[in-house]
Coordinates of C-alpha atoms and ligand atoms in Angstrom, one line a residue:
M1 CA -7.9 -14.2 -23.9
Q2 CA -6.8 -10.1 -24.9
T3 CA -4.4 -9.6 -26.9
Q4 CA -1.3 -7.6 -24.4
A5 CA -2.1 -3.7 -24.5
T6 CA 1.3 -2.3 -24.9
W7 CA 3.0 -5.2 -27.3
G8 CA -0.1 -7.0 -28.5
G9 CA -0.6 -5.6 -32.1
R10 CA 0.9 -9.0 -33.9
F11 CA -1.1 -11.6 -32.0
S12 CA -4.6 -13.1 -32.0
S13 CA -4.1 -14.1 -28.5
G14 CA -2.9 -13.2 -25.4
P15 CA -0.2 -15.0 -23.4
A16 CA -1.8 -18.3 -20.8
E17 CA -3.3 -16.9 -17.6
L18 CA 0.1 -19.4 -16.5
M19 CA 2.2 -17.8 -18.7
Q20 CA 1.1 -14.3 -17.2
H21 CA 1.6 -15.5 -13.7
F22 CA 5.4 -16.6 -14.6
S23 CA 6.6 -13.9 -16.6
E24 CA 4.9 -10.9 -14.7
S25 CA 7.6 -8.8 -12.6
V26 CA 5.3 -6.3 -11.7
S27 CA 4.8 -8.0 -7.9
F28 CA 8.2 -7.1 -7.2
D29 CA 9.8 -4.1 -10.0
Q30 CA 6.6 -2.2 -7.9
R31 CA 9.5 -0.7 -5.5
L32 CA 10.7 1.1 -9.1
A33 CA 7.9 2.8 -9.3
R34 CA 9.4 6.6 -8.1
F35 CA 12.1 5.8 -10.2
D36 CA 10.5 4.8 -13.4
I37 CA 8.4 7.9 -12.8
Q38 CA 11.2 9.9 -12.4
G39 CA 13.2 8.8 -15.4
S40 CA 10.2 8.8 -17.4
Q41 CA 9.1 13.0 -16.3
A42 CA 12.6 13.8 -17.7
H43 CA 12.5 12.3 -20.7
A44 CA 8.8 13.8 -21.8
R45 CA 10.9 16.8 -21.5
M46 CA 13.6 15.8 -23.3
L47 CA 11.4 15.0 -25.9
A48 CA 9.3 18.5 -25.6
H49 CA 12.9 20.2 -25.6
V50 CA 13.7 18.8 -29.2
G51 CA 10.4 19.1 -30.1
I52 CA 8.9 16.1 -30.1
L53 CA 6.5 16.8 -28.1
T54 CA 4.8 20.1 -27.7
T55 CA 5.3 21.4 -24.0
E56 CA 1.6 21.7 -23.5
E57 CA 1.4 17.3 -24.4
A58 CA 4.5 16.8 -21.7
D59 CA 3.5 19.4 -18.9
A60 CA 0.3 16.6 -19.1
I61 CA 2.7 13.5 -19.0
V62 CA 4.7 15.3 -16.1
Q63 CA 1.7 16.1 -14.3
G64 CA -0.3 12.9 -14.7
L65 CA 2.7 11.1 -13.4
D66 CA 3.0 13.5 -10.3
E67 CA -1.1 12.3 -9.7
L68 CA -0.1 8.5 -9.8
K69 CA 3.3 8.9 -8.1
A70 CA 1.2 10.6 -4.8
E71 CA -1.6 7.5 -5.7
I72 CA 1.1 5.1 -5.5
E73 CA 2.6 6.2 -2.5
A74 CA -0.4 6.8 -0.8
G75 CA -1.1 2.9 -1.4
N76 CA -4.1 3.6 -3.5
F77 CA -2.6 2.2 -7.2
T78 CA -3.6 -1.1 -8.3
W79 CA -1.1 -2.7 -9.8
D80 CA -2.1 -5.4 -12.4
P81 CA 0.1 -8.4 -13.1
K82 CA -1.1 -8.8 -16.5
L83 CA 0.8 -5.5 -17.8
E84 CA 3.7 -7.4 -16.4
D85 CA 5.6 -4.8 -15.3
V86 CA 6.0 -1.7 -13.0
H87 CA 7.0 0.4 -16.3
M88 CA 3.6 -0.6 -17.9
N89 CA 1.7 -0.7 -15.3
I90 CA 2.3 3.3 -14.8
E91 CA 2.5 4.2 -19.1
Q92 CA -1.0 2.2 -19.0
A93 CA -2.8 4.1 -16.2
L94 CA -1.6 7.5 -17.6
T95 CA -2.3 6.8 -21.0
Q96 CA -5.8 6.2 -19.6
R97 CA -5.6 9.6 -18.0
V98 CA -3.5 11.6 -20.3
P99 CA -3.9 11.8 -23.9
A100 CA -0.5 12.2 -24.8
A101 CA 1.0 9.7 -23.0
A102 CA 0.2 7.0 -25.9
K103 CA 3.5 9.3 -27.4
L104 CA 5.9 9.1 -23.9
H105 CA 7.6 5.7 -25.3
T106 CA 8.7 7.4 -28.3
A107 CA 12.7 6.9 -29.0
R108 CA 13.0 4.8 -25.6
S109 CA 12.8 0.9 -25.0
R110 CA 11.7 -0.9 -21.8
N111 CA 15.6 -2.1 -21.5
D112 CA 16.8 1.0 -21.4
Q113 CA 14.2 2.1 -19.4
V114 CA 15.0 -1.0 -16.6
A115 CA 18.5 0.0 -17.1
T116 CA 17.7 3.7 -16.3
D117 CA 15.2 2.9 -13.1
M118 CA 18.2 0.4 -11.9
R119 CA 20.8 3.0 -11.9
L120 CA 18.5 5.7 -9.9
W121 CA 17.5 3.4 -7.5
F122 CA 21.2 2.2 -7.2
K123 CA 22.1 5.7 -6.4
W124 CA 19.7 5.7 -3.9
A125 CA 20.3 2.5 -2.4
T126 CA 23.8 3.0 -2.2
L127 CA 23.1 6.1 0.1
E128 CA 20.5 4.7 2.1
V129 CA 22.8 1.7 3.4
L130 CA 25.7 4.2 3.8
Q131 CA 23.5 5.8 6.5
D132 CA 23.3 1.8 8.3
V133 CA 26.7 1.7 7.7
K134 CA 27.8 4.6 9.6
A135 CA 25.5 4.2 12.1
F136 CA 27.0 0.9 13.0
M137 CA 30.2 2.0 12.7
R138 CA 29.5 4.9 15.9
V139 CA 27.8 1.8 18.5
L140 CA 31.6 -0.1 17.2
L141 CA 32.8 3.8 18.4
D142 CA 30.8 3.7 21.5
Q143 CA 31.9 0.7 22.5
A144 CA 35.6 0.8 21.7
E145 CA 35.8 4.3 23.7
A146 CA 33.7 2.7 26.7
H147 CA 36.2 -0.6 27.1
Q148 CA 39.8 1.5 26.0
E149 CA 40.8 -0.6 29.4
V150 CA 39.4 -4.1 28.9
Y151 CA 42.0 -6.6 28.2
I152 CA 41.2 -10.0 26.4
P153 CA 43.3 -12.5 25.0
G154 CA 43.2 -11.9 21.3
Y155 CA 43.5 -15.4 19.4
T156 CA 44.7 -17.3 16.4
H157 CA 43.6 -20.7 15.9
L158 CA 40.7 -20.0 18.5
Q159 CA 44.1 -20.7 20.8
R160 CA 45.2 -18.2 23.5
A161 CA 47.6 -15.8 21.5
Q162 CA 48.6 -12.1 22.7
P163 CA 46.0 -9.7 24.9
V164 CA 44.4 -7.0 22.9
S165 CA 41.9 -4.2 24.4
L166 CA 38.6 -5.2 23.5
A167 CA 38.8 -1.2 21.9
H168 CA 41.5 -2.5 19.6
H169 CA 39.2 -6.3 18.7
L170 CA 36.2 -3.9 18.1
L171 CA 38.3 -1.4 15.8
A172 CA 39.3 -4.0 14.1
Y173 CA 35.8 -4.0 12.3
V174 CA 35.6 -0.3 12.5
E175 CA 38.4 -1.1 9.6
M176 CA 36.6 -3.3 8.0
L177 CA 33.8 -1.4 7.6
G178 CA 35.3 1.2 6.5
R179 CA 36.5 -0.8 3.7
D180 CA 32.5 -1.5 2.9
L181 CA 32.0 2.4 3.0
K182 CA 34.4 2.7 0.1
R183 CA 32.6 -0.4 -2.1
F184 CA 29.3 1.3 -1.9
E185 CA 30.3 4.6 -2.4
R186 CA 32.3 3.1 -5.8
V187 CA 29.1 1.7 -6.6
H188 CA 27.4 4.6 -6.2
D189 CA 29.7 6.4 -8.6
D190 CA 29.7 3.7 -10.7
A191 CA 25.7 3.7 -11.1
N192 CA 26.0 7.5 -12.0
W193 CA 25.8 7.1 -16.1
C194 CA 22.6 7.6 -17.8
P195 CA 21.7 5.4 -20.3
L196 CA 18.3 6.3 -21.7
G197 CA 18.7 6.7 -24.9
S198 CA 20.0 3.3 -26.0
G199 CA 16.7 2.3 -27.0
A200 CA 16.2 -1.5 -27.3
I201 CA 19.8 -2.0 -28.4
A202 CA 20.8 0.4 -31.2
G203 CA 19.4 3.6 -29.5
T204 CA 17.2 5.8 -32.3
T205 CA 16.6 7.3 -35.4
L206 CA 14.5 10.4 -33.9
P207 CA 16.8 13.7 -32.9
I208 CA 16.8 13.2 -29.0
N209 CA 19.3 14.7 -26.5
R210 CA 20.7 12.8 -24.7
E211 CA 22.4 14.7 -22.1
F212 CA 19.0 16.5 -21.6
T213 CA 17.7 13.7 -20.1
A214 CA 20.8 12.6 -18.3
R215 CA 21.3 16.1 -16.8
A216 CA 17.7 16.4 -16.2
L217 CA 18.2 13.2 -13.7
G218 CA 21.6 14.1 -12.1
F219 CA 23.7 12.2 -14.3
V220 CA 26.6 14.0 -13.8
D221 CA 30.1 14.6 -13.2
A222 CA 31.6 16.5 -10.2
D223 CA 31.7 19.6 -12.7
G224 CA 27.6 19.3 -13.9
R225 CA 28.5 17.4 -17.1
A226 CA 26.9 14.7 -18.3
R227 CA 27.5 11.1 -17.8
V228 CA 25.8 9.2 -20.8
T229 CA 26.2 5.4 -21.4
R230 CA 29.0 5.2 -24.7
N231 CA 27.7 1.7 -26.4
S232 CA 23.9 0.8 -26.6
M233 CA 24.2 -2.8 -26.1
D234 CA 26.6 -2.7 -23.5
A235 CA 23.8 -0.2 -21.8
V236 CA 21.3 -2.5 -21.9
S237 CA 22.6 -5.5 -21.3
D238 CA 25.0 -4.7 -18.8
R239 CA 24.8 -6.2 -15.0
D240 CA 27.6 -5.0 -13.0
L241 CA 26.4 -2.7 -10.8
F242 CA 24.0 -5.5 -9.4
L243 CA 27.4 -7.9 -8.8
D244 CA 29.3 -5.1 -7.5
F245 CA 26.1 -4.1 -5.6
A246 CA 25.0 -7.6 -4.2
H247 CA 29.0 -7.9 -3.9
A248 CA 29.6 -5.2 -1.4
C249 CA 26.0 -6.5 1.0
G250 CA 27.8 -9.8 0.6
V251 CA 31.1 -8.3 2.1
C252 CA 29.7 -6.4 4.4
G253 CA 27.6 -8.8 5.2
L254 CA 30.6 -11.1 5.8
H255 CA 32.3 -9.1 8.5
L256 CA 28.9 -8.4 10.3
S257 CA 29.2 -12.6 10.2
R258 CA 32.1 -12.9 11.7
L259 CA 31.7 -10.0 14.0
S260 CA 28.5 -12.2 14.9
E261 CA 30.9 -15.1 15.8
D262 CA 32.9 -13.5 18.0
L263 CA 30.0 -11.9 19.6
I264 CA 28.2 -15.7 20.2
L265 CA 32.0 -16.9 21.4
W266 CA 32.1 -13.7 24.1
N267 CA 28.5 -14.5 25.0
S268 CA 29.4 -18.1 25.5
A269 CA 29.4 -19.5 29.8
E270 CA 32.9 -20.6 28.1
F271 CA 33.9 -17.2 27.4
G272 CA 32.0 -15.0 29.5
F273 CA 34.0 -11.3 28.4
V274 CA 29.9 -10.2 27.7
T275 CA 26.2 -10.4 27.9
L276 CA 24.5 -9.0 25.8
P277 CA 21.2 -7.7 25.9
D278 CA 17.3 -8.7 26.8
T279 CA 16.1 -7.0 23.7
F280 CA 18.4 -9.0 21.3
T281 CA 18.2 -12.4 22.4
T282 CA 15.5 -15.2 23.5
G283 CA 14.6 -18.1 25.3
S284 CA 14.3 -21.6 25.1
S285 CA 10.5 -22.9 24.5
L286 CA 12.0 -25.9 27.0
M287 CA 14.8 -25.2 28.7
P288 CA 14.4 -22.4 31.2
Q289 CA 17.8 -20.9 31.9
K290 CA 18.5 -20.3 28.4
K291 CA 19.2 -17.0 26.8
N292 CA 20.9 -17.7 23.6
P293 CA 22.4 -14.9 20.8
D294 CA 19.6 -15.5 17.6
A295 CA 20.3 -11.7 16.8
A296 CA 24.2 -12.7 16.4
E297 CA 23.1 -15.9 14.7
L298 CA 20.7 -14.7 12.5
V299 CA 23.0 -12.1 11.2
R300 CA 25.8 -15.1 10.6
G301 CA 22.4 -17.1 8.6
K302 CA 21.3 -14.5 7.0
S303 CA 25.1 -13.6 5.2
G304 CA 25.0 -16.8 3.6
R305 CA 21.7 -15.7 1.6
L306 CA 23.4 -12.6 0.6
H307 CA 26.3 -15.0 -0.8
G308 CA 24.2 -16.9 -2.2
H309 CA 22.6 -14.1 -4.1
V310 CA 26.3 -12.7 -5.9
A311 CA 26.8 -16.3 -6.9
A312 CA 22.8 -16.2 -9.0
L313 CA 23.7 -13.4 -10.8
Y314 CA 27.3 -14.4 -12.1
T315 CA 25.0 -17.8 -12.9
M316 CA 22.3 -15.8 -14.4
V317 CA 24.7 -13.3 -16.2
K318 CA 27.4 -15.7 -17.7
G319 CA 26.2 -17.4 -20.9
L320 CA 24.0 -14.4 -21.9
P321 CA 24.4 -13.6 -25.2
L322 CA 24.2 -9.9 -25.9
T323 CA 21.9 -8.0 -25.9
Y324 CA 18.9 -7.8 -23.3
N325 CA 17.3 -11.5 -22.4
R326 CA 14.8 -11.4 -20.3
D327 CA 16.7 -13.6 -18.2
L328 CA 17.6 -10.4 -16.8
Q329 CA 14.1 -9.6 -15.1
E330 CA 15.5 -11.9 -12.5
D331 CA 18.4 -9.5 -11.6
K332 CA 16.1 -7.5 -9.3
P333 CA 15.1 -9.8 -6.3
P334 CA 18.9 -10.8 -5.5
V335 CA 20.0 -7.4 -5.5
F336 CA 16.6 -5.3 -3.7
D337 CA 16.7 -8.5 -0.9
A338 CA 20.4 -7.8 -0.4
L339 CA 19.2 -4.3 0.1
D340 CA 16.7 -5.1 2.7
Q341 CA 19.1 -8.0 4.9
T342 CA 22.1 -6.2 5.0
Q343 CA 20.0 -2.8 6.2
A344 CA 18.1 -5.5 8.4
C345 CA 21.8 -6.8 9.4
L346 CA 23.3 -3.7 10.4
R347 CA 20.3 -2.3 12.5
V348 CA 19.7 -5.5 14.3
L349 CA 23.4 -5.9 15.1
G350 CA 23.7 -2.3 15.9
G351 CA 21.1 -3.0 18.6
T352 CA 22.7 -5.9 20.0
L353 CA 26.0 -4.9 20.5
Q354 CA 25.0 -1.5 21.8
G355 CA 23.3 -3.1 24.7
M356 CA 26.8 -5.4 25.0
R357 CA 27.9 -5.2 28.5
A358 CA 31.6 -6.2 29.1
R359 CA 32.6 -8.7 32.2
P360 CA 35.7 -7.1 33.3
D361 CA 36.2 -9.9 35.8
R362 CA 36.5 -12.2 33.5
C363 CA 38.0 -10.7 31.3
A364 CA 40.7 -10.1 33.7
A365 CA 41.0 -13.6 34.5
A366 CA 41.2 -14.4 31.3
V367 CA 43.7 -12.0 30.5
A368 CA 45.9 -13.1 33.5
D369 CA 47.0 -15.4 31.9
P370 CA 50.6 -15.9 31.4
A371 CA 51.1 -17.6 28.7
L372 CA 49.3 -14.3 26.5
L373 CA 52.7 -12.6 27.3
A374 CA 55.9 -15.5 26.5
T375 CA 56.6 -13.6 23.3
D376 CA 56.4 -10.4 25.3
L377 CA 59.5 -12.8 27.7
V378 CA 61.1 -13.5 23.7
D379 CA 61.7 -9.5 23.1
Y380 CA 63.5 -9.3 26.7
L381 CA 66.0 -11.6 25.4
V382 CA 66.0 -10.3 22.6
R383 CA 66.9 -6.6 24.5
K384 CA 69.7 -8.4 26.0
G385 CA 71.2 -9.5 22.9
I386 CA 70.5 -13.2 22.1
P387 CA 69.3 -13.9 19.0
F388 CA 65.8 -13.9 18.1
R389 CA 65.6 -18.5 17.3
Q390 CA 67.4 -18.8 20.3
A391 CA 65.0 -16.7 22.6
H392 CA 62.2 -18.4 21.0
H393 CA 64.2 -21.6 22.0
V394 CA 65.0 -20.3 25.8
I395 CA 61.3 -19.7 26.3
G396 CA 60.0 -22.6 25.1
A397 CA 62.4 -25.0 27.5
L398 CA 60.3 -22.2 29.9
V399 CA 57.3 -22.8 29.2
A400 CA 57.8 -27.0 29.4
K401 CA 59.3 -26.3 32.8
A402 CA 56.2 -25.0 33.7
E403 CA 53.8 -27.4 32.5
E404 CA 56.3 -30.3 34.5
K405 CA 56.2 -28.2 37.2
D406 CA 52.7 -27.7 36.9
V407 CA 52.3 -24.2 37.3
K408 CA 52.3 -20.7 36.1
L409 CA 55.2 -19.5 33.7
N410 CA 55.1 -16.7 36.5
E411 CA 55.6 -18.6 39.0
L412 CA 59.2 -20.2 38.3
S413 CA 61.9 -19.2 40.8
D414 CA 64.8 -17.3 39.1
A415 CA 66.9 -20.1 39.6
D416 CA 64.6 -22.4 37.2
V417 CA 65.2 -19.6 34.7
Q418 CA 68.6 -18.7 35.4
G419 CA 69.4 -22.3 34.8
I420 CA 67.6 -22.3 31.4
H421 CA 69.5 -19.0 30.5
E422 CA 71.8 -17.1 32.3
A423 CA 70.4 -14.0 30.8
F424 CA 67.2 -13.9 33.0
A425 CA 67.5 -10.8 35.3
P426 CA 65.5 -10.4 38.5
D427 CA 63.5 -8.3 36.6
W428 CA 62.4 -10.8 34.2
R429 CA 58.8 -11.1 35.3
E430 CA 57.8 -7.8 34.6
A431 CA 57.2 -8.8 30.9
F432 CA 53.7 -10.3 32.1
N433 CA 52.7 -7.1 32.8
V434 CA 49.4 -6.8 30.8
E435 CA 49.3 -2.7 31.3
R436 CA 52.8 -2.4 30.3
A437 CA 53.0 -4.8 27.6
M438 CA 50.1 -3.1 25.6
Q439 CA 52.1 0.6 26.2
A440 CA 55.3 -0.9 24.8
R441 CA 53.3 -1.7 21.6
E442 CA 52.7 2.1 20.5
R443 CA 53.7 2.0 17.2
P444 CA 50.7 2.4 14.2
G445 CA 48.4 0.1 13.8
M446 CA 49.3 -1.3 17.4
P447 CA 46.9 -2.2 20.3
G448 CA 49.0 0.6 22.3
P449 CA 46.5 2.9 24.2
K450 CA 47.8 6.2 22.1
Q451 CA 47.5 4.8 19.2
V452 CA 43.4 2.8 20.2
A453 CA 42.9 5.8 20.9
G454 CA 43.9 8.1 18.1
Q455 CA 42.4 5.3 15.5
I456 CA 38.9 6.2 17.7
A457 CA 39.5 9.9 17.0
N458 CA 40.0 9.6 13.6
W459 CA 37.4 7.4 12.4
R460 CA 34.8 10.0 14.7
Q461 CA 36.2 13.0 12.5
H462 CA 35.6 11.0 9.4
L463 CA 32.4 10.1 10.2
A464 CA 31.5 13.4 11.1
Ligands
LIG1 N1 10.0 -6.2 -16.5 C1 11.7 -6.3 -17.8 C2 13.1 -7.0 -17.2 O1 12.8 -6.3 -15.9 C3 11.6 -4.9 -18.5 C4 12.5 -5.1 -19.8 C5 11.6 -6.0 -20.7 N2 12.5 -5.8 -21.8 C6 11.5 -7.2 -22.6 N3 12.3 -6.8 -24.1 N4 10.6 -7.6 -23.5 O2 13.6 -6.8 -17.5

């Protein structure tokens, strides 16, 4: 067994094959290649800036890394698991071509290197997922816009509660995703600190310029000032961003899962409020009539996976002594998968939602249930000066009466309702007009048509 090329000096034997296989991370961290190269190029320029490398050496390193990057992007690079991770694979390949590369790791450790790579990755990944969240929100807005006059029952306890427009219901999800945007933006900003220069744990005795590297990598504030981490021990062991990113994906997944559940219910024969497109549903191998909402179900299922990633990261980090421990290599698969699954869910559920068609007849039939406006009838009595608690009781008695006579609430006679309370005038049934009920709800946040149109316009502007 050969000794390891980068750290093998004190070893008489290389790792067992089983150990090599167990400890490699290049199979998954190779997706950091372009950030690792970017970090190394900035580091080399900085080393030349402070006189540790000559300009010629730095130029050769930067150019060699550019060539490697092109090879990796073209799929022509062979990753070697014996070299453990993306960092050593790239450094070794570079050293074989550029002698000066033997100086590249000066004043650097893989600990601050991987922390830097991941911060660059988080800055990139958050921008990626933000695009997908915004695209998804636009689909929600399109569907909300198209369904401002389709009314459905809103539910509490999965019991019919009060009417709302389909638009108002969909706009609830726009709000949730709007908070997801903020969460990802916060992760983006928190990622924007450069840990390079922290070394393995305690920095370096060499005269490096951390601000130079930070600026070269874009770790700067709004005024262009370098942002460098303030404690070398924290910088190499901190995994908060992993938790925050996984959490942001987890909450976003949770929102998509709740929407999926609504779509699954609405698409059922029992509700029948919508039909989902053939392109995002599947059939049954046995029952020829079936059209199953699998896309929404998978999104609901994958949200469980996203929440698992948060749990895995918490458990991994919580008992670790400072600073770096190899356990932390396991930090990457959860966040990589969190990005992949969140993007996939946003795109698939976006496609499903885009193809969703409302069934106005079924929605109208469901929302025609006058019991949905029993609360509005309470308000009718309140307007006539009856205390709310008493009015609530009176309408309760009306509901009981209707049940007793086996008629709908609005089918009771004037004599029936006046027998229960003398305040009912002949206009009492007007409370059961859904359009009027919606138009009466024009205060902020309510489902009134003007409110809904205003929210759609505001969000469109926000996303423009
Ligand atoms: N592949 C390692 C990881 O992802 C890089 C850091 C290795 N550092 C070390 N001291 N072995 O965690």
